[in-house]
Each structure stands twice: as C-alpha cells, then as structure tokens.
Amino acid sequence: MPKILDENKNGLVKKASLLNLAAVTLADNLRSGNFKSLYRGQGIEFNGVREYHPGDNVRAIDWNVTARMARPFIKQYEEDRELQVLFVLDRSLSMFTGSNGKTKIQTASEAAALLVLACLQNQSSIGAVFFDGAIRFSVKAKTGKDQAMMILSRLDELEYDIDAGSVLGSALSGAQKLLKRRAMVFVISDFRTTDWQDSLARLASKNDVIALRITDPTDSELPEIGTVAFVDMESGERRRFSTASASFKAEWFEDNRRRLDSWKEFCVRHGAWPLCLSTSEEPALVLNRFFSGRENR
C-alpha cells in the first residue's frame, strides 16, 4: 500500500528522529497553558460519601444521604489523571491538493503523527476517526505503545478508493460517541465542506477542541498560469478562469479571507480553539508555538 509520508530510508529515519525529539517538547507544552486542568483529574469515579466539613464545595453535597442522616454529607470521587485524546482526521479529496511539493494531507498526517508521539510521551489514551466521503477508520481511546503505533501506521496508509465528498459532520458526531468523559479532541481538516457546524459546536461544548485548519498558499494567492479549469474536488463542478485577471485574483483572496474569518469566529463563539497550519510551515514549530503560548492568551 502506498505511503503518505513516504521518503527515502535515510530521510524517513531522520524525520522520525526529529518527530520524536519535537514530541518531547510538545508533550511538555500540552501539559501547560489552558489545557493543564485536564491533567489534574477528571473526577469521574464515584468513591462514596463522607461528612461535610466547613470549606467543602457545597455543590458536592449528596442531598439524599444528607436528608436520610439529618446532617450534611458530600460525594467523593477518585481522581483519574489519564488524559484522553482523540484525533479526527480529514482524508477527503480536497486534502490531496497543495503546492511546492507538499499536499495538505501530508502536512495533516505529519502534525497528527507528532501529536500522537507527544501523547505517548504523556501516557495519554489515544483514539482516532479518519474519514473522506465515508468513515474509514475509527478506534476508541486506549493507552499504550501498541495503540499509538497502530494509529501511526494507519496515518501513513493511503487508500486507493477515496470516496468523493466529505462526512466531517458525521465524523464529529461519531467522535462524541467514542468519548466517555471530557477529552482533548484535535479536528484536523481544511474544513472545505458543509454541515459540520452543529456537530463541532456540540463536541466543543463537552470537550477541549482544537480545530486545526490545514491551508496552502494557493488558498489565497494563485500563480499566473493563464486560463485554467478549476474543479471542485468534492462536487466535481468545473469552471474556467484567467489567473492573470486582477479582479479574479482579488476575489480569490477576499473569498478565502471571508471563509477563514467566518471559521475562526464560529470556533471561538462555540468554545473551540482555531489554529491554522499551512503546507509551507513546519508542524512542530506551529504546534509548539500554539501550546506554549496558551497560558498567556
């Protein structure tokens, strides 16, 4: 089966070493900033009750036991310090576009691989949902090297028969069903589809969602290559435009800016963190900058 991250052997070994090295730093940054509360325990395991003491959180009072015993009791929980992380990865046709020898899916897969390795460093449980025009791969979060290696292997596999369209909305809904408690969810996509907004909002209302939008320089500025046919890779619609036309170039730029601003505004309004990663950027640098800066934002 062909590989998305395929390189010559020496190059691949070097990249793997760099990914592991960068993952150590990223693992530290994942434990900092606004996400550090996730490492303080989810408090999901009920562990009985005890008498209320002054200063205890009144919201933890067990009113049934309190009424029965005629004095206040509070619920106790056993803290669970394992962070659960889920990756929702877009592998639809639009993700196979790009420029300067780098496609969006290559950038997305490299970013996901780096994050998986960082989660392995942190002993987090890891799960994933991969999709194109259908759900291609789905696995519940689980700890351990075998789980991480299995997801990394699936990241590098390239399907021969990619279904047209994108089921981003269904993938997000499916992701919610895989989660048993609050989790960190990475949604890695170019978001070039419709009907995902409600699903993302619901997912973000119960989890820490990082919406990682994969972009390419040609999204905002096209090279002048004459009149060419443009094909919507999801719908198959074809139209011809002149890339030398000043009005076309201006509209192309503005359309991308409007889409990006609208996407960011939606994410922020519904509690998801928007982050853009271009095919022209190094994923490790962008991700480390993002997480190391969380605490100051």
GROMACS .gro file of C-alpha atoms in nm:
model
  297
    1MET     CA    1   0.000   0.000   0.000
    2PRO     CA    2   0.142   0.346  -0.088
    3LYS     CA    3   0.255   0.575   0.195
    4ILE     CA    4   0.152   0.935   0.258
    5LEU     CA    5   0.477   1.018   0.438
    6ASP     CA    6   0.696   0.813   0.204
    7GLU     CA    7   1.058   0.928   0.168
    8ASN     CA    8   1.394   0.765   0.110
    9LYS     CA    9   1.506   0.550   0.402
   10ASN     CA   10   1.765   0.794   0.540
   11GLY     CA   11   1.522   1.084   0.515
   12LEU     CA   12   1.249   0.887   0.688
   13VAL     CA   13   1.478   0.785   0.975
   14LYS     CA   14   1.589   1.147   1.019
   15LYS     CA   15   1.229   1.271   1.016
   16ALA     CA   16   1.128   1.007   1.271
   17SER     CA   17   1.412   1.118   1.500
   18LEU     CA   18   1.312   1.482   1.465
   19LEU     CA   19   0.947   1.399   1.532
   20ASN     CA   20   1.038   1.212   1.849
   21LEU     CA   21   1.262   1.497   1.963
   22ALA     CA   22   0.996   1.758   1.892
   23ALA     CA   23   0.733   1.541   2.059
   24VAL     CA   24   0.917   1.564   2.393
   25THR     CA   25   0.888   1.943   2.389
   26LEU     CA   26   0.532   1.928   2.264
   27ALA     CA   27   0.441   1.684   2.542
   28ASP     CA   28   0.555   1.940   2.800
   29ASN     CA   29   0.362   2.216   2.627
   30LEU     CA   30   0.047   2.003   2.612
   31ARG     CA   31   0.059   1.987   2.993
   32SER     CA   32   0.075   2.365   3.023
   33GLY     CA   33  -0.148   2.659   2.948
   34ASN     CA   34  -0.527   2.642   2.943
   35PHE     CA   35  -0.523   2.264   2.896
   36LYS     CA   36  -0.329   2.182   3.215
   37SER     CA   37  -0.654   2.136   3.410
   38LEU     CA   38  -0.716   1.820   3.208
   39TYR     CA   39  -0.413   1.663   3.378
   40ARG     CA   40  -0.546   1.737   3.726
   41GLY     CA   41  -0.803   1.463   3.713
   42GLN     CA   42  -1.148   1.424   3.568
   43GLY     CA   43  -1.313   1.315   3.895
   44ILE     CA   44  -1.538   1.060   3.727
   45GLU     CA   45  -1.507   0.759   3.961
   46PHE     CA   46  -1.761   0.778   4.249
   47ASN     CA   47  -1.590   0.668   4.570
   48GLY     CA   48  -1.858   0.702   4.838
   49VAL     CA   49  -1.957   0.985   5.073
   50ARG     CA   50  -1.819   1.150   5.386
   51GLU     CA   51  -1.945   1.408   5.630
   52TYR     CA   52  -1.936   1.769   5.519
   53HIS     CA   53  -1.656   1.984   5.663
   54PRO     CA   54  -1.655   2.366   5.662
   55GLY     CA   55  -1.493   2.485   5.339
   56ASP     CA   56  -1.607   2.186   5.131
   57ASN     CA   57  -1.775   2.259   4.797
   58VAL     CA   58  -2.148   2.277   4.868
   59ARG     CA   59  -2.217   2.161   4.512
   60ALA     CA   60  -2.075   1.821   4.613
   61ILE     CA   61  -2.340   1.766   4.882
   62ASP     CA   62  -2.532   1.440   4.844
   63TRP     CA   63  -2.880   1.560   4.932
   64ASN     CA   64  -3.032   1.212   4.953
   65VAL     CA   65  -2.780   1.094   5.214
   66THR     CA   66  -2.798   1.431   5.391
   67ALA     CA   67  -3.176   1.402   5.429
   68ARG     CA   68  -3.150   1.043   5.550
   69MET     CA   69  -2.874   1.109   5.804
   70ALA     CA   70  -3.003   1.453   5.914
   71ARG     CA   71  -2.657   1.605   5.870
   72PRO     CA   72  -2.468   1.706   5.554
   73PHE     CA   73  -2.263   1.458   5.354
   74ILE     CA   74  -2.065   1.519   5.032
   75LYS     CA   75  -1.986   1.291   4.740
   76GLN     CA   76  -1.626   1.181   4.692
   77TYR     CA   77  -1.464   1.090   4.365
   78GLU     CA   78  -1.148   0.904   4.279
   79GLU     CA   79  -0.934   1.124   4.058
   80ASP     CA   80  -0.839   0.993   3.716
   81ARG     CA   81  -0.526   1.162   3.583
   82GLU     CA   82  -0.520   0.999   3.242
   83LEU     CA   83  -0.576   1.247   2.962
   84GLN     CA   84  -0.792   1.116   2.679
   85VAL     CA   85  -0.707   1.246   2.330
   86LEU     CA   86  -0.898   1.186   2.008
   87PHE     CA   87  -0.790   1.271   1.654
   88VAL     CA   88  -1.047   1.344   1.382
   89LEU     CA   89  -0.856   1.347   1.052
   90ASP     CA   90  -0.992   1.459   0.714
   91ARG     CA   91  -0.866   1.249   0.420
   92SER     CA   92  -1.113   1.375   0.160
   93LEU     CA   93  -1.004   1.463  -0.194
   94SER     CA   94  -0.951   1.835  -0.124
   95MET     CA   95  -0.683   1.738   0.130
   96PHE     CA   96  -0.473   1.591  -0.152
   97THR     CA   97  -0.416   1.933  -0.308
   98GLY     CA   98  -0.118   2.156  -0.232
   99SER     CA   99   0.179   2.337  -0.380
  100ASN     CA  100   0.559   2.335  -0.378
  101GLY     CA  101   0.567   1.958  -0.346
  102LYS     CA  102   0.364   1.940  -0.022
  103THR     CA  103  -0.002   1.843  -0.001
  104LYS     CA  104  -0.245   1.920   0.279
  105ILE     CA  105  -0.278   1.554   0.370
  106GLN     CA  106   0.100   1.522   0.412
  107THR     CA  107   0.105   1.823   0.644
  108ALA     CA  108  -0.201   1.697   0.834
  109SER     CA  109  -0.052   1.349   0.875
  110GLU     CA  110   0.281   1.485   0.995
  111ALA     CA  111   0.106   1.706   1.252
  112ALA     CA  112  -0.108   1.416   1.369
  113ALA     CA  113   0.196   1.186   1.396
  114LEU     CA  114   0.378   1.445   1.606
  115LEU     CA  115   0.078   1.482   1.838
  116VAL     CA  116   0.037   1.104   1.872
  117LEU     CA  117   0.403   1.074   1.976
  118ALA     CA  118   0.359   1.359   2.225
  119CYS     CA  119   0.054   1.186   2.373
  120LEU     CA  120   0.256   0.866   2.401
  121GLN     CA  121   0.520   1.060   2.596
  122ASN     CA  122   0.245   1.177   2.832
  123GLN     CA  123   0.096   0.827   2.867
  124SER     CA  124  -0.237   0.960   2.741
  125SER     CA  125  -0.505   0.735   2.598
  126ILE     CA  126  -0.536   0.791   2.223
  127GLY     CA  127  -0.821   0.730   1.979
  128ALA     CA  128  -0.894   0.833   1.621
  129VAL     CA  129  -1.153   0.881   1.347
  130PHE     CA  130  -1.037   0.906   0.983
  131PHE     CA  131  -1.279   0.996   0.706
  132ASP     CA  132  -1.324   1.103   0.345
  133GLY     CA  133  -1.668   1.066   0.188
  134ALA     CA  134  -1.725   0.791   0.446
  135ILE     CA  135  -1.586   0.694   0.786
  136ARG     CA  136  -1.271   0.496   0.703
  137PHE     CA  137  -1.123   0.419   1.043
  138SER     CA  138  -1.245   0.451   1.399
  139VAL     CA  139  -1.093   0.336   1.727
  140LYS     CA  140  -1.173   0.420   2.090
  141ALA     CA  141  -0.907   0.584   2.306
  142LYS     CA  142  -0.664   0.345   2.468
  143THR     CA  143  -0.323   0.378   2.632
  144GLY     CA  144  -0.002   0.207   2.532
  145LYS     CA  145   0.263   0.195   2.263
  146ASP     CA  146   0.074  -0.062   2.055
  147GLN     CA  147  -0.224   0.172   2.022
  148ALA     CA  148  -0.001   0.463   1.924
  149MET     CA  149   0.190   0.257   1.669
  150MET     CA  150  -0.133   0.126   1.518
  151ILE     CA  151  -0.267   0.481   1.471
  152LEU     CA  152   0.068   0.596   1.327
  153SER     CA  153   0.060   0.308   1.080
  154ARG     CA  154  -0.293   0.398   0.969
  155LEU     CA  155  -0.186   0.762   0.935
  156ASP     CA  156   0.074   0.664   0.679
  157GLU     CA  157  -0.155   0.442   0.471
  158LEU     CA  158  -0.302   0.582   0.151
  159GLU     CA  159  -0.639   0.448   0.039
  160TYR     CA  160  -0.675   0.365  -0.330
  161ASP     CA  161  -1.050   0.423  -0.344
  162ILE     CA  162  -1.114   0.761  -0.182
  163ASP     CA  163  -1.487   0.836  -0.165
  164ALA     CA  164  -1.589   1.174  -0.309
  165GLY     CA  165  -1.734   1.429  -0.071
  166SER     CA  166  -1.668   1.476   0.299
  167VAL     CA  167  -1.852   1.347   0.606
  168LEU     CA  168  -1.688   1.585   0.853
  169GLY     CA  169  -2.016   1.640   1.036
  170SER     CA  170  -2.076   1.267   1.079
  171ALA     CA  171  -1.715   1.213   1.188
  172LEU     CA  172  -1.753   1.477   1.461
  173SER     CA  173  -2.078   1.320   1.581
  174GLY     CA  174  -1.913   0.979   1.580
  175ALA     CA  175  -1.619   1.116   1.778
  176GLN     CA  176  -1.852   1.227   2.055
  177LYS     CA  177  -1.991   0.875   2.084
  178LEU     CA  178  -1.640   0.733   2.131
  179LEU     CA  179  -1.571   0.956   2.431
  180LYS     CA  180  -1.665   0.851   2.784
  181ARG     CA  181  -1.553   1.171   2.956
  182ARG     CA  182  -1.415   1.516   2.877
  183ALA     CA  183  -1.125   1.488   2.635
  184MET     CA  184  -0.890   1.683   2.413
  185VAL     CA  185  -1.003   1.650   2.051
  186PHE     CA  186  -0.793   1.751   1.750
  187VAL     CA  187  -1.006   1.813   1.440
  188ILE     CA  188  -0.756   1.820   1.151
  189SER     CA  189  -0.917   1.932   0.825
  190ASP     CA  190  -0.926   2.201   0.558
  191PHE     CA  191  -1.296   2.248   0.651
  192ARG     CA  192  -1.386   2.274   0.282
  193THR     CA  193  -1.727   2.116   0.317
  194THR     CA  194  -2.068   2.192   0.467
  195ASP     CA  195  -2.293   2.077   0.752
  196TRP     CA  196  -2.021   2.039   1.016
  197GLN     CA  197  -2.101   2.341   1.234
  198ASP     CA  198  -2.365   2.191   1.464
  199SER     CA  199  -2.158   1.879   1.526
  200LEU     CA  200  -1.846   2.083   1.608
  201ALA     CA  201  -2.043   2.305   1.847
  202ARG     CA  202  -2.181   2.002   2.034
  203LEU     CA  203  -1.837   1.840   2.052
  204ALA     CA  204  -1.676   2.162   2.183
  205SER     CA  205  -1.945   2.207   2.449
  206LYS     CA  206  -1.825   1.891   2.626
  207ASN     CA  207  -1.456   1.871   2.528
  208ASP     CA  208  -1.144   2.080   2.467
  209VAL     CA  209  -1.147   2.100   2.087
  210ILE     CA  210  -0.853   2.226   1.880
  211ALA     CA  211  -0.971   2.293   1.526
  212LEU     CA  212  -0.653   2.257   1.319
  213ARG     CA  213  -0.723   2.401   0.974
  214ILE     CA  214  -0.478   2.284   0.706
  215THR     CA  215  -0.416   2.555   0.447
  216ASP     CA  216  -0.199   2.612   0.141
  217PRO     CA  217  -0.057   2.937  -0.004
  218THR     CA  218  -0.271   2.886  -0.316
  219ASP     CA  219  -0.582   2.920  -0.100
  220SER     CA  220  -0.528   3.296  -0.102
  221GLU     CA  221  -0.292   3.364  -0.394
  222LEU     CA  222  -0.272   3.178  -0.723
  223PRO     CA  223   0.030   3.179  -0.956
  224GLU     CA  224  -0.030   3.333  -1.300
  225ILE     CA  225  -0.060   3.029  -1.526
  226GLY     CA  226  -0.311   3.154  -1.781
  227THR     CA  227  -0.673   3.047  -1.816
  228VAL     CA  228  -0.727   2.719  -1.639
  229ALA     CA  229  -1.014   2.489  -1.548
  230PHE     CA  230  -1.096   2.477  -1.178
  231VAL     CA  231  -1.257   2.162  -1.041
  232ASP     CA  232  -1.433   2.135  -0.707
  233MET     CA  233  -1.283   1.806  -0.589
  234GLU     CA  234  -1.582   1.734  -0.367
  235SER     CA  235  -1.870   1.816  -0.606
  236GLY     CA  236  -1.693   1.770  -0.942
  237GLU     CA  237  -1.810   2.111  -1.073
  238ARG     CA  238  -1.575   2.260  -1.339
  239ARG     CA  239  -1.529   2.627  -1.436
  240ARG     CA  240  -1.258   2.820  -1.628
  241PHE     CA  241  -1.093   3.140  -1.502
  242SER     CA  242  -0.797   3.356  -1.600
  243THR     CA  243  -0.534   3.355  -1.326
  244ALA     CA  244  -0.390   3.678  -1.474
  245SER     CA  245  -0.714   3.868  -1.412
  246ALA     CA  246  -0.667   4.127  -1.135
  247SER     CA  247  -1.036   4.112  -1.041
  248PHE     CA  248  -1.030   3.732  -1.024
  249LYS     CA  249  -0.716   3.733  -0.807
  250ALA     CA  250  -0.868   3.994  -0.575
  251GLU     CA  251  -1.192   3.800  -0.541
  252TRP     CA  252  -0.999   3.476  -0.483
  253PHE     CA  253  -0.808   3.643  -0.199
  254GLU     CA  254  -1.117   3.803  -0.045
  255ASP     CA  255  -1.322   3.486  -0.065
  256ASN     CA  256  -1.055   3.295   0.125
  257ARG     CA  257  -1.026   3.573   0.384
  258ARG     CA  258  -1.402   3.575   0.441
  259ARG     CA  259  -1.413   3.197   0.478
  260LEU     CA  260  -1.122   3.200   0.722
  261ASP     CA  261  -1.261   3.485   0.935
  262SER     CA  262  -1.603   3.320   0.948
  263TRP     CA  263  -1.448   2.986   1.051
  264LYS     CA  264  -1.238   3.143   1.326
  265GLU     CA  265  -1.533   3.342   1.458
  266PHE     CA  266  -1.750   3.030   1.469
  267CYS     CA  267  -1.484   2.828   1.653
  268VAL     CA  268  -1.427   3.096   1.916
  269ARG     CA  269  -1.800   3.155   1.967
  270HIS     CA  270  -1.857   2.787   2.037
  271GLY     CA  271  -1.553   2.726   2.256
  272ALA     CA  272  -1.312   2.559   2.012
  273TRP     CA  273  -0.954   2.682   1.964
  274PRO     CA  274  -0.887   2.769   1.597
  275LEU     CA  275  -0.536   2.709   1.464
  276CYS     CA  276  -0.415   2.733   1.104
  277LEU     CA  277  -0.126   2.524   0.971
  278SER     CA  278   0.000   2.590   0.618
  279THR     CA  279   0.169   2.334   0.395
  280SER     CA  280   0.457   2.584   0.381
  281GLU     CA  281   0.510   2.566   0.760
  282GLU     CA  282   0.676   2.314   0.991
  283PRO     CA  283   0.406   2.143   1.202
  284ALA     CA  284   0.635   2.106   1.506
  285LEU     CA  285   0.707   2.480   1.519
  286VAL     CA  286   0.343   2.581   1.477
  287LEU     CA  287   0.212   2.333   1.736
  288ASN     CA  288   0.478   2.414   1.995
  289ARG     CA  289   0.421   2.786   1.949
  290PHE     CA  290   0.047   2.735   1.990
  291PHE     CA  291   0.062   2.530   2.309
  292SER     CA  292   0.349   2.717   2.473
  293GLY     CA  293   0.154   3.040   2.422
  294ARG     CA  294  -0.179   2.914   2.556
  295GLU     CA  295  -0.120   3.031   2.912
  296ASN     CA  296  -0.059   3.390   2.805
  297ARG     CA  297  -0.358   3.417   2.570
   0.00000   0.00000   0.00000
